[in-house]
Coordinates of C-alpha atoms and ligand atoms in Angstrom, one line a residue:
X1 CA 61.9 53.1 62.6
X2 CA 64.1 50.9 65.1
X3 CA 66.6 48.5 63.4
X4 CA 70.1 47.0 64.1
X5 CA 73.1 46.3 62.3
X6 CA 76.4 44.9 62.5
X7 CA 78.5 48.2 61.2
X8 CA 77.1 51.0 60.9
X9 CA 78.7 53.7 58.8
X10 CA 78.0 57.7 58.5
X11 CA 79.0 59.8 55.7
X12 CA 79.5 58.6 52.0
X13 CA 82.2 60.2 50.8
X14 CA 85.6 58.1 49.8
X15 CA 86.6 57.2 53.2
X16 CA 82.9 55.9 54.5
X17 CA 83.2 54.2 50.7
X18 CA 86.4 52.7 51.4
X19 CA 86.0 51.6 55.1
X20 CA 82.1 49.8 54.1
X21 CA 83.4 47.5 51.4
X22 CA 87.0 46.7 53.0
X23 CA 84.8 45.8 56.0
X24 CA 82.4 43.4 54.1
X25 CA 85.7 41.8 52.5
X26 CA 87.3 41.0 55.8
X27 CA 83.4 40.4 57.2
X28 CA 81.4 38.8 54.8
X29 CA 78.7 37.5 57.4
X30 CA 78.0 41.3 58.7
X31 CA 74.7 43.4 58.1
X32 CA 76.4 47.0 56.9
X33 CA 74.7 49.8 56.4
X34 CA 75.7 53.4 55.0
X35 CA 74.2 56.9 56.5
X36 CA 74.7 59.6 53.3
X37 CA 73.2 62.9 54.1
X38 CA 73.6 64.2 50.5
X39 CA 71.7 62.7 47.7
X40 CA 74.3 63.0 45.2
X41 CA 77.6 63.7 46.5
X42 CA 80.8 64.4 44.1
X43 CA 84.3 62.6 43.3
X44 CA 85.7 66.0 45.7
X45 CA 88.9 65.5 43.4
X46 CA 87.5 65.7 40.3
X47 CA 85.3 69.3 41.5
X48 CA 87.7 72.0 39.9
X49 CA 87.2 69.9 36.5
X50 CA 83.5 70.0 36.7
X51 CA 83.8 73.8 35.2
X52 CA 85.7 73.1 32.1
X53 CA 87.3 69.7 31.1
X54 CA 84.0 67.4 32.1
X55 CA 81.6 67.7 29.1
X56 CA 79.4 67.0 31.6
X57 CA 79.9 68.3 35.2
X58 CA 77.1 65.1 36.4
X59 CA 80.5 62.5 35.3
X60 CA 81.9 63.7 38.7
X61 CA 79.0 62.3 40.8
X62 CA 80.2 59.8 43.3
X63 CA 78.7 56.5 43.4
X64 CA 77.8 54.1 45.6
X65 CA 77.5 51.4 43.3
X66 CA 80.5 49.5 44.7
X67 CA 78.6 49.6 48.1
X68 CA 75.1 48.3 46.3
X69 CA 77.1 45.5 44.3
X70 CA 78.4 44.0 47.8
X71 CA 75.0 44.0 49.3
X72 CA 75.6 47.2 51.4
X73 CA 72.3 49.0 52.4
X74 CA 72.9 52.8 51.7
X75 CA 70.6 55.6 53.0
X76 CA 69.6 59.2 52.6
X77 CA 69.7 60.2 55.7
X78 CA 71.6 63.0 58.5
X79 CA 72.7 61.0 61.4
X80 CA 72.0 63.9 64.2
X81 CA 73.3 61.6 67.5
X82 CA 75.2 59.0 68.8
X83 CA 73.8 57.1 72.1
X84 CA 76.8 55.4 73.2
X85 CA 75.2 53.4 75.9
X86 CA 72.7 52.1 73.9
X87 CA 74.7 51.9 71.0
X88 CA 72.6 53.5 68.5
X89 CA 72.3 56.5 66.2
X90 CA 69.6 59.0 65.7
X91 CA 68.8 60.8 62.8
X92 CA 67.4 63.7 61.4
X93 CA 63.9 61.8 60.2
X94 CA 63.9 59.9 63.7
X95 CA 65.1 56.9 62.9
X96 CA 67.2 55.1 65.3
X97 CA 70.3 52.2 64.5
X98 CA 71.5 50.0 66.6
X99 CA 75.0 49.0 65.9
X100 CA 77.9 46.3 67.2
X101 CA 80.6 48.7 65.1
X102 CA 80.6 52.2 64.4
X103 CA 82.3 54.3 62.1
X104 CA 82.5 58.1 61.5
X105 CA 83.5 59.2 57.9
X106 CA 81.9 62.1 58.2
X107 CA 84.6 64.2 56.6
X108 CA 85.4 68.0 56.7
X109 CA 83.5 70.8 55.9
X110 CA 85.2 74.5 54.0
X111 CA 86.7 77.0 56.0
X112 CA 84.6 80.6 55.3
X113 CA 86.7 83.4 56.8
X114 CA 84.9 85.8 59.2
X115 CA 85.3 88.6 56.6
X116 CA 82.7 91.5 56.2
X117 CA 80.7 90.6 53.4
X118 CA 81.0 87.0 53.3
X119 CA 77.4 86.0 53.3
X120 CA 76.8 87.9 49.9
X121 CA 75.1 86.3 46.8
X122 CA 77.9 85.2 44.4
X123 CA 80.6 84.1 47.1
X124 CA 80.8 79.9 46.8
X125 CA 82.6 77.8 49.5
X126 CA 83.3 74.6 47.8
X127 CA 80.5 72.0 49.0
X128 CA 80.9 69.0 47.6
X129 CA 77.5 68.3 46.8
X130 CA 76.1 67.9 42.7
X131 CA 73.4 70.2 42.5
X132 CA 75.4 72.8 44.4
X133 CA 77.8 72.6 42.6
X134 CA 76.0 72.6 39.2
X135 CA 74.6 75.9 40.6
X136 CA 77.6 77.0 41.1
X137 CA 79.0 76.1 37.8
X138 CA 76.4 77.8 36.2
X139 CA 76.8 81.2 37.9
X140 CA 80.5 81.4 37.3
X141 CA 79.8 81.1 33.7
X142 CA 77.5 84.2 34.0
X143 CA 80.3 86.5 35.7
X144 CA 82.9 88.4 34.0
X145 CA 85.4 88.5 37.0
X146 CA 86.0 85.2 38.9
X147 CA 88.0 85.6 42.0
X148 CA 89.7 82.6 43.9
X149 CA 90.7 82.9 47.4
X150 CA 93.4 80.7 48.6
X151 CA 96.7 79.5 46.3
X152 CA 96.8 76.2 47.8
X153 CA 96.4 73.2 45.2
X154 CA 92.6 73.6 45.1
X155 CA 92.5 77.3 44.5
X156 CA 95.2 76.8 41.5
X157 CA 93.7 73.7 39.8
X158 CA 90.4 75.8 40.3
X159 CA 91.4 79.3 38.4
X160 CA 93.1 77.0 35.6
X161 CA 90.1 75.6 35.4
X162 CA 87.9 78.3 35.6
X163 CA 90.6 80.6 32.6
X164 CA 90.0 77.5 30.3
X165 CA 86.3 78.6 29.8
X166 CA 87.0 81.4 27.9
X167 CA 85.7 84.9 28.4
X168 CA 85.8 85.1 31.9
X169 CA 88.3 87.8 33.8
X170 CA 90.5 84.6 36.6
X171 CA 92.4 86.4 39.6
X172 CA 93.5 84.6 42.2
X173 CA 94.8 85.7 45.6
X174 CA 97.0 84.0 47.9
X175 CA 98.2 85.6 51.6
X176 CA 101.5 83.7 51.3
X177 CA 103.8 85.2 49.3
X178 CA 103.9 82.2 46.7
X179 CA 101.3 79.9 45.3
X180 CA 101.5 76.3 46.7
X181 CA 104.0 77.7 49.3
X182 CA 102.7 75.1 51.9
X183 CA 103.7 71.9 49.8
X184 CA 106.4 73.3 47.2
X185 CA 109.6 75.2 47.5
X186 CA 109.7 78.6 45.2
X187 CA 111.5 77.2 42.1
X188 CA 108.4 74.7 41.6
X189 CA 105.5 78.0 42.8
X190 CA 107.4 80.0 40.4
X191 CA 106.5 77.3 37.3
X192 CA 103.1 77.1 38.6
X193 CA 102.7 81.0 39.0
X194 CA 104.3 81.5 35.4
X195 CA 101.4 79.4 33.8
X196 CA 99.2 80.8 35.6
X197 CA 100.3 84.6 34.2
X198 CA 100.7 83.6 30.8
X199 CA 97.2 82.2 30.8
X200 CA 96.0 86.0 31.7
X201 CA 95.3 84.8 35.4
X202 CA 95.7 88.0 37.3
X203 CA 97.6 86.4 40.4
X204 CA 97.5 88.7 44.2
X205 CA 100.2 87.5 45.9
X206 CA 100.9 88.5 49.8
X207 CA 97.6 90.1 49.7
X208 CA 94.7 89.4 51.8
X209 CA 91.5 89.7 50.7
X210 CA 89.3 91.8 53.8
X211 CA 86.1 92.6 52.8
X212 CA 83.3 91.6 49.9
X213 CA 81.8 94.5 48.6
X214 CA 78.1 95.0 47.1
X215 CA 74.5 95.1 48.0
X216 CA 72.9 91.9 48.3
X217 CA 75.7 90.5 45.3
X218 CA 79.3 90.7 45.5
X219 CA 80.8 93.2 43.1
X220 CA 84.0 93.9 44.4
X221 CA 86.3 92.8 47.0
X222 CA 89.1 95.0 48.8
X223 CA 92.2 94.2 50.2
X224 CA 94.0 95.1 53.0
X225 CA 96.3 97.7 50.9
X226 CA 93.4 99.2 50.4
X227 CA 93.2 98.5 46.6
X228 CA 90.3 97.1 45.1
X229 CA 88.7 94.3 42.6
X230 CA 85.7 94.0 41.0
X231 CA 84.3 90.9 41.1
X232 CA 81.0 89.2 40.8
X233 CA 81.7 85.5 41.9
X234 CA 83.9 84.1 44.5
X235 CA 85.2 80.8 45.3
X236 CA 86.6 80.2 48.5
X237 CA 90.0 77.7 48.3
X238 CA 91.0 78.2 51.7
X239 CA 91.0 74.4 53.2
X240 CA 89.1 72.6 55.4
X241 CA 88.0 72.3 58.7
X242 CA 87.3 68.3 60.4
X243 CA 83.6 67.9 60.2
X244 CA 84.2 66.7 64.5
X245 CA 80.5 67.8 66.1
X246 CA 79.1 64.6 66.4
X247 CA 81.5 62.7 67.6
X248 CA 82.2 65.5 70.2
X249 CA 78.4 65.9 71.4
X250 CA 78.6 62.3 72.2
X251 CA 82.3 62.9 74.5
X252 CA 84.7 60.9 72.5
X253 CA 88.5 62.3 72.9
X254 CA 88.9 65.2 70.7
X255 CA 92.6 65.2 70.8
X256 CA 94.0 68.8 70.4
X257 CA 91.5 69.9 68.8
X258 CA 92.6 68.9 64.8
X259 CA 90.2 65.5 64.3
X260 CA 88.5 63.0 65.9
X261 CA 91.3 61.6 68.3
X262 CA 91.9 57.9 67.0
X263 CA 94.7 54.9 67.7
X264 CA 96.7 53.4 65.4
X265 CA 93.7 51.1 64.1
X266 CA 91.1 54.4 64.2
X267 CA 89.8 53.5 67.0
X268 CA 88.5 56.1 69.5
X269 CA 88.5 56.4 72.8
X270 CA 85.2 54.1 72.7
X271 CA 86.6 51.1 71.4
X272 CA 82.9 50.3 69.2
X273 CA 83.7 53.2 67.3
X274 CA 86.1 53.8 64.8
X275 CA 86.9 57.4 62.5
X276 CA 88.6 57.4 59.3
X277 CA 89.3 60.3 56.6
X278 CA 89.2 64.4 57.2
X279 CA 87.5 63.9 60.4
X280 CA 90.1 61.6 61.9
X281 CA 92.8 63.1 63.8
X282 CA 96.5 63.2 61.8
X283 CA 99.7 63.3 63.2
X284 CA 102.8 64.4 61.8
X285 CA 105.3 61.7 60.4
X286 CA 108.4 63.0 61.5
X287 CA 107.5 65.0 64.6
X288 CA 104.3 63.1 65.5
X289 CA 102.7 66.3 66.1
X290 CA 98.8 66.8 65.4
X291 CA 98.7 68.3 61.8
X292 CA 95.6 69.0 59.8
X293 CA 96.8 67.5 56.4
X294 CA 93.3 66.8 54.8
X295 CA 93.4 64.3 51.7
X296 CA 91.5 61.7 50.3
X297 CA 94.7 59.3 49.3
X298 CA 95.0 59.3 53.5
X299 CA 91.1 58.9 54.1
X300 CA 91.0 55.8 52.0
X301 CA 94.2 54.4 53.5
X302 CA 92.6 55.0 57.2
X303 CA 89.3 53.4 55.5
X304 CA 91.1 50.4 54.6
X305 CA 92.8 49.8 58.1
X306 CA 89.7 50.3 59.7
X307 CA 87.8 47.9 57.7
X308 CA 90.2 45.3 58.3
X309 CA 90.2 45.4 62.0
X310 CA 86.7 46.3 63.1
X311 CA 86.2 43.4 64.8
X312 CA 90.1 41.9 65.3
X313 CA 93.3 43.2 64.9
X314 CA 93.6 41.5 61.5
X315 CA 96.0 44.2 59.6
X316 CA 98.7 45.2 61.4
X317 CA 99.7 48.7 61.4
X318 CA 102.6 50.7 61.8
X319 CA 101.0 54.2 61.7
X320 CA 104.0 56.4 60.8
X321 CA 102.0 59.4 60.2
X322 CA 101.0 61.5 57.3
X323 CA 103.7 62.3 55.2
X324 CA 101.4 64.5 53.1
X325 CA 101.8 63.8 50.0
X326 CA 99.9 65.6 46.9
X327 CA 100.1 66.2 43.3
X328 CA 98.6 68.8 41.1
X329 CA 98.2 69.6 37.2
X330 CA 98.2 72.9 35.9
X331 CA 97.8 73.6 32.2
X332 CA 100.0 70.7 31.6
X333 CA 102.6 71.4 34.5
X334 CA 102.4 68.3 37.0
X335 CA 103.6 68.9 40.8
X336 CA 104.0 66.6 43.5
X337 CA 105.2 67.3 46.8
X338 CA 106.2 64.6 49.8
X339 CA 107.2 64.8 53.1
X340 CA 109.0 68.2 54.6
X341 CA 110.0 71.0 51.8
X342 CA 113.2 72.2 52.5
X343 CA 111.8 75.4 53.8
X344 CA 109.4 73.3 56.3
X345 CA 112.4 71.3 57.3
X346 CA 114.3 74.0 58.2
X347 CA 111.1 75.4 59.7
X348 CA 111.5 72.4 62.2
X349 CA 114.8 72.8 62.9
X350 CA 116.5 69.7 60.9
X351 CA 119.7 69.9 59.6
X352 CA 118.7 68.6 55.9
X353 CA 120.8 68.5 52.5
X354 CA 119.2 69.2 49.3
X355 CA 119.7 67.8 46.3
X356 CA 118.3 68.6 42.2
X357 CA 118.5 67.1 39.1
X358 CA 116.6 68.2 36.2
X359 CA 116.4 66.3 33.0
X360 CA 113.9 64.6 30.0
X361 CA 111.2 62.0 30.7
X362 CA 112.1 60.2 27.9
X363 CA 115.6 59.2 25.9
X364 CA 117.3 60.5 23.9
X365 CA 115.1 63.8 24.5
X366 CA 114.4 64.2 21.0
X367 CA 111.7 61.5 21.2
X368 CA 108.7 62.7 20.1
X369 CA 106.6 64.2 23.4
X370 CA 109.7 64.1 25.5
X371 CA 109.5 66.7 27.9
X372 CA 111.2 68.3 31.3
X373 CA 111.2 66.9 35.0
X374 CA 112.9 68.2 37.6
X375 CA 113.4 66.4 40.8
X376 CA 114.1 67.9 44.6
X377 CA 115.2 65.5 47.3
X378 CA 115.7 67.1 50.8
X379 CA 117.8 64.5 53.0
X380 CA 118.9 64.5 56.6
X381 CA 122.2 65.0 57.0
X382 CA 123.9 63.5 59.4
X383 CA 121.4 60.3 59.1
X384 CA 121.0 60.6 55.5
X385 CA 117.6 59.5 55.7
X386 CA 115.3 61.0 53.0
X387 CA 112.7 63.4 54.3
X388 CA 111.3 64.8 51.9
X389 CA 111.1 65.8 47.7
X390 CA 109.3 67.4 45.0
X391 CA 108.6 66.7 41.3
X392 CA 107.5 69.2 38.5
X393 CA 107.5 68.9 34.7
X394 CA 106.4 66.7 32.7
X395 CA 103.0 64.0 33.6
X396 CA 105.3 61.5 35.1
X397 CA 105.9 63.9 38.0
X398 CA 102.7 62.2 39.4
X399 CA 104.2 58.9 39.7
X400 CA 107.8 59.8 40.5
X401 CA 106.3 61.8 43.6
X402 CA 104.8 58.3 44.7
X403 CA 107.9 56.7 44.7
X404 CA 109.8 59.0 46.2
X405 CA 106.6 59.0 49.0
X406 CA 107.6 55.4 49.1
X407 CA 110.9 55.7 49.9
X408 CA 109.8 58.3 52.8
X409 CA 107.8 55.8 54.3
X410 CA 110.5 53.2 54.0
X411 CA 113.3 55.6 55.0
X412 CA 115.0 55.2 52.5
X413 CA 118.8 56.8 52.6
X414 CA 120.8 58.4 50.0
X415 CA 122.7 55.4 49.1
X416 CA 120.3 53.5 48.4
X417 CA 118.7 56.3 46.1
X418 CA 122.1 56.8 44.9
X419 CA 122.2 53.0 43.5
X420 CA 117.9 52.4 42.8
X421 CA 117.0 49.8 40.4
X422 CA 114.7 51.0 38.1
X423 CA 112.7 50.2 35.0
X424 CA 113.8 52.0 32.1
X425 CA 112.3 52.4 28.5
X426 CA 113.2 54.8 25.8
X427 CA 109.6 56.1 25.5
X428 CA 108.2 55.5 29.0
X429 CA 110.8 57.0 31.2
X430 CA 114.1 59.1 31.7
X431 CA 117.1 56.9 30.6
X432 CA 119.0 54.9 33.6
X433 CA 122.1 57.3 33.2
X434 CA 120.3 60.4 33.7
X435 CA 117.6 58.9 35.8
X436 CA 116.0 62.3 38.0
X437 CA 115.8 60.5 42.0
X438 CA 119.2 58.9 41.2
X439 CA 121.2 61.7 40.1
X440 CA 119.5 64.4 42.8
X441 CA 120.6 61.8 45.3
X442 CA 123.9 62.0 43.8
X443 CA 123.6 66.0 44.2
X444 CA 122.8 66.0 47.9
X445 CA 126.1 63.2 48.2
X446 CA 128.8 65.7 46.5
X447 CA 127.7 68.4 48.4
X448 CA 128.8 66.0 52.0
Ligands
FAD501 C1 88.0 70.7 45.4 C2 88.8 69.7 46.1 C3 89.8 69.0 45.4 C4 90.5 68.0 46.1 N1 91.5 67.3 45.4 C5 92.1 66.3 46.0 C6 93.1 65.6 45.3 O1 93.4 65.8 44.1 N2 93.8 64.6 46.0 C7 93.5 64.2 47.3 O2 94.1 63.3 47.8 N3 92.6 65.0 48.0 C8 91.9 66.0 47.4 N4 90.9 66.7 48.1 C9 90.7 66.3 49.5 C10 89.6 65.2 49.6 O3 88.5 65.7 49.0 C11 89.3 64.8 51.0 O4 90.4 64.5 51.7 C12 88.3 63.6 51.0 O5 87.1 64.0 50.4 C13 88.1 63.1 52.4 O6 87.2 62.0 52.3 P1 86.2 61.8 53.5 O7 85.3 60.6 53.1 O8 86.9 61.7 54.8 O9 85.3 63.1 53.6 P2 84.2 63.8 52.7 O10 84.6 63.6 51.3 O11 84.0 65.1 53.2 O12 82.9 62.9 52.9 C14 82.1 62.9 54.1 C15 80.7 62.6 53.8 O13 80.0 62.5 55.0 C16 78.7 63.2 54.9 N5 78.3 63.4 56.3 C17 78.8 64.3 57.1 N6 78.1 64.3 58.3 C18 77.1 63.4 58.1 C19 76.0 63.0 59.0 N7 75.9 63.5 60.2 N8 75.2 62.0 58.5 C20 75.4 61.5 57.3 N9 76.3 61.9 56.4 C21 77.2 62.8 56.9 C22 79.1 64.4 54.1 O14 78.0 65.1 53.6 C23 80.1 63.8 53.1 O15 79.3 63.4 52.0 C24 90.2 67.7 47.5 C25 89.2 68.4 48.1 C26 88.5 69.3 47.5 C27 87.4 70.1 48.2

């Protein structure tokens, strides 16, 4: 089948999403159709709590009503080339589509380490697919010794998971020698790996794991001390790599090599096509390097500039970068990191100032469900610009992390942290005297 459209987007996940209905917003006359190779894809941020707190792990399917409701056509289909000159796309049951606009959102695919053993039954790279992952699901609940590999957000919220369905032996190994060591200082790992522990997870810290053991199943791994596990299923939490191939079969600029090279509007080096999400190159907000920060708050906020200015520059952007900013939950712990940590900081070489204040989330703290946060700002210096800052405590830690992302993007200064205006409410938040950004800005000042 031959047909044109206006846009033509590939890959259904939340960026493609995203980018598709922004587009028919800011373009209500244009024909947009939506390339999906996977029949039922999966909300990828709601995966780890497919295994235990989902009743049912189908609730996590990802739909595409919001594309069908704005009169978005949406196919099942793998879009295998891109003819530049012809403008048009080729896919895997030999279709062809013409298009005016292009865009990629084709994503990122799991990283699976070239370890002996890898291809064994039992070991499960996270594909964000339903009925792979209900497979999945389903096997895990079989085993009697779960192992996770990789202590980054997703390999934590995963064993948490995976512990709360009872029965089941967690251990989780991480080569760094903390847990979330690439977004969190230690004191904030250390609360993280203490839950982790006192929920039996057996955690393998500096350890690498080198080699899956078994016939044609896993049943153990070893490490490179030597010492070995017994396991019978894997999942592999190790990151992601840019799903790029596609775009660099058909010679668009692939940057250094981290994502889809793309301008401040996600355009490519073909000005008809556009990238957003994992496959889109990043770059660093304070040293504008290329970085490979991979998450989905970024893919949709890519989605929505590109969906505004497919056509004109209608948005105008100011692309500072990703500041990388996450949260996670962990058996009732929240974490959120923005920006540099302080070891990162010092990692590239800026002359920073911390500052920490821990205190309730409501006042007095004797409220009923009053609990801990602890806040971590990380300033520069001589600018006093803030760079950076962690929250970890109570559930408001995942708000408080997006206002101090906020202020990152504003560059905001320690001052004005120092004197904030904030909403205050004896049962909703910290009280205004003790409030946790304010008085850590006031602990980086004394220590000018
Ligand atoms: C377990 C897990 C938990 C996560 N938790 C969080 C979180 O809490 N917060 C957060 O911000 N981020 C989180 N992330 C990261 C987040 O999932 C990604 O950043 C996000 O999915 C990126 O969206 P995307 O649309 O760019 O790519 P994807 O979600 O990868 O979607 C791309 C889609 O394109 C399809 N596709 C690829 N090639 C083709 C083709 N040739 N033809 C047609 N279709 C194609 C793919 O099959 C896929 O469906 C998590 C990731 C994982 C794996």
């Amino acid at each position: 089948m031959n047909k044109k459209v206006d846009i033509l987007v590939i890959g259904a996940g939340p960026a493609g999403i995203v980018c598709a209905t922004t587009a028919k917003r800011y373009y209500p006359d244009k024909d947009i159709l939506v390339i999906k190779n996977v029949e039922n894809g999966c909300i990828p941020c709601g995966i780890p709590y497919m295994f235990s707190s989902l009743k049912n792990p189908q609730d996590n399917i990802l739909s595409v009503d919001a594309l069908v409701k704005n009169n978005i056509e949406v196919i099942v289909d793998e879009a295998t080339k891109i003819n530049r000159e012809k403008k048009s796309v080729e896919t895997i049951k030999g279709d062809e589509y013409g298009y005016e606009k292009l865009v990629l959102a084709t994503g990122s695919l799991p990283v699976v380490p070239k370890i002996p053993g890898i291809g064994k039954k039992g070991v499960y790279p996270i594909i964000k697919e339903m009925d792979y992952l209900i497979r999945c699901i389903e096997e895990v609940k079989k085993a009697k010794n779960v192992l996770i590999i990789g202590g980054g957000f997703i390999g934590v919220e995963f064993a948490d998971e995976i512990s709360n369905i009872g029965g089941i032996n967690v251990y989780l190994v991480e080569v760094l020698p903390h847990l979330l060591a690439n977004s969190l200082d230690e004191e904030c790992s250390l609360l993280v790996e203490e839950k982790l522990k006192n929920k039996g997870i057996g955690l393998f810290l500096n350890k690498a794991c080198v080699e899956i053991l078994g016939k044609e199943r896993v049943e153990k791994v070893r490490f490179q001390d030597s010492e070995e596990l017994e396991v019978d299923a894997i999942i592999l939490g190790i990151g992601a790599v840019p799903n790029t191939k596609l775009a660099a079969d058909a010679g668009l600029d692939m940057g250094k090599g981290k994502g889809i090279w793309v301008d401040e509007y996600m355009r490519t080096s073909d000005s008809d096509i556009f990238v957003v999400g994992d496959c889109a190159g990043k770059r660093d907000f304070y040293t504008r390097r290329d970085t490979a920060v991979m998450l989905a708050s970024t893919a949709t906020a890519e989605a929505r500039v590109a969906g505004a200015n497919l056509y004109q520059l209608k948005v105008v952007r100011e692309n500072k970068g990703t500041i990388a900013i996450y949260s996670t939950y962990v058996d009732g712990l929240a974490l959120g990191s923005a920006g540099l940590t302080e070891i990162s900081a010092k990692r590239e070489g800026f002359e920073i100032i911390v500052g920490n204040a821990e205190g309730a989330d409501k006042h007095p703290k004797g409220l009923p469900g009053a609990s801990k946060i602890k806040v971590k700002l990380i300033f520069s210096r001589q600018s006093g610009i803030l760079m950076g800052g962690q929250a970890c405590g109570s559930i408001s830690a995942g708000e408080i992390i997006n206002i101090i992302g906020m202020a990152i993007q504003q560059r905001v200064s320690m001052t004005e942290l120092e004197t904030l205006q904030m909403a205050t409410h004896p049962y909703l938040t910290s009280a205004p005297t003790m409030y946790p950004i304010v008085l850590a800005a006031q602990d980086a000042y004394s220590k000018i």
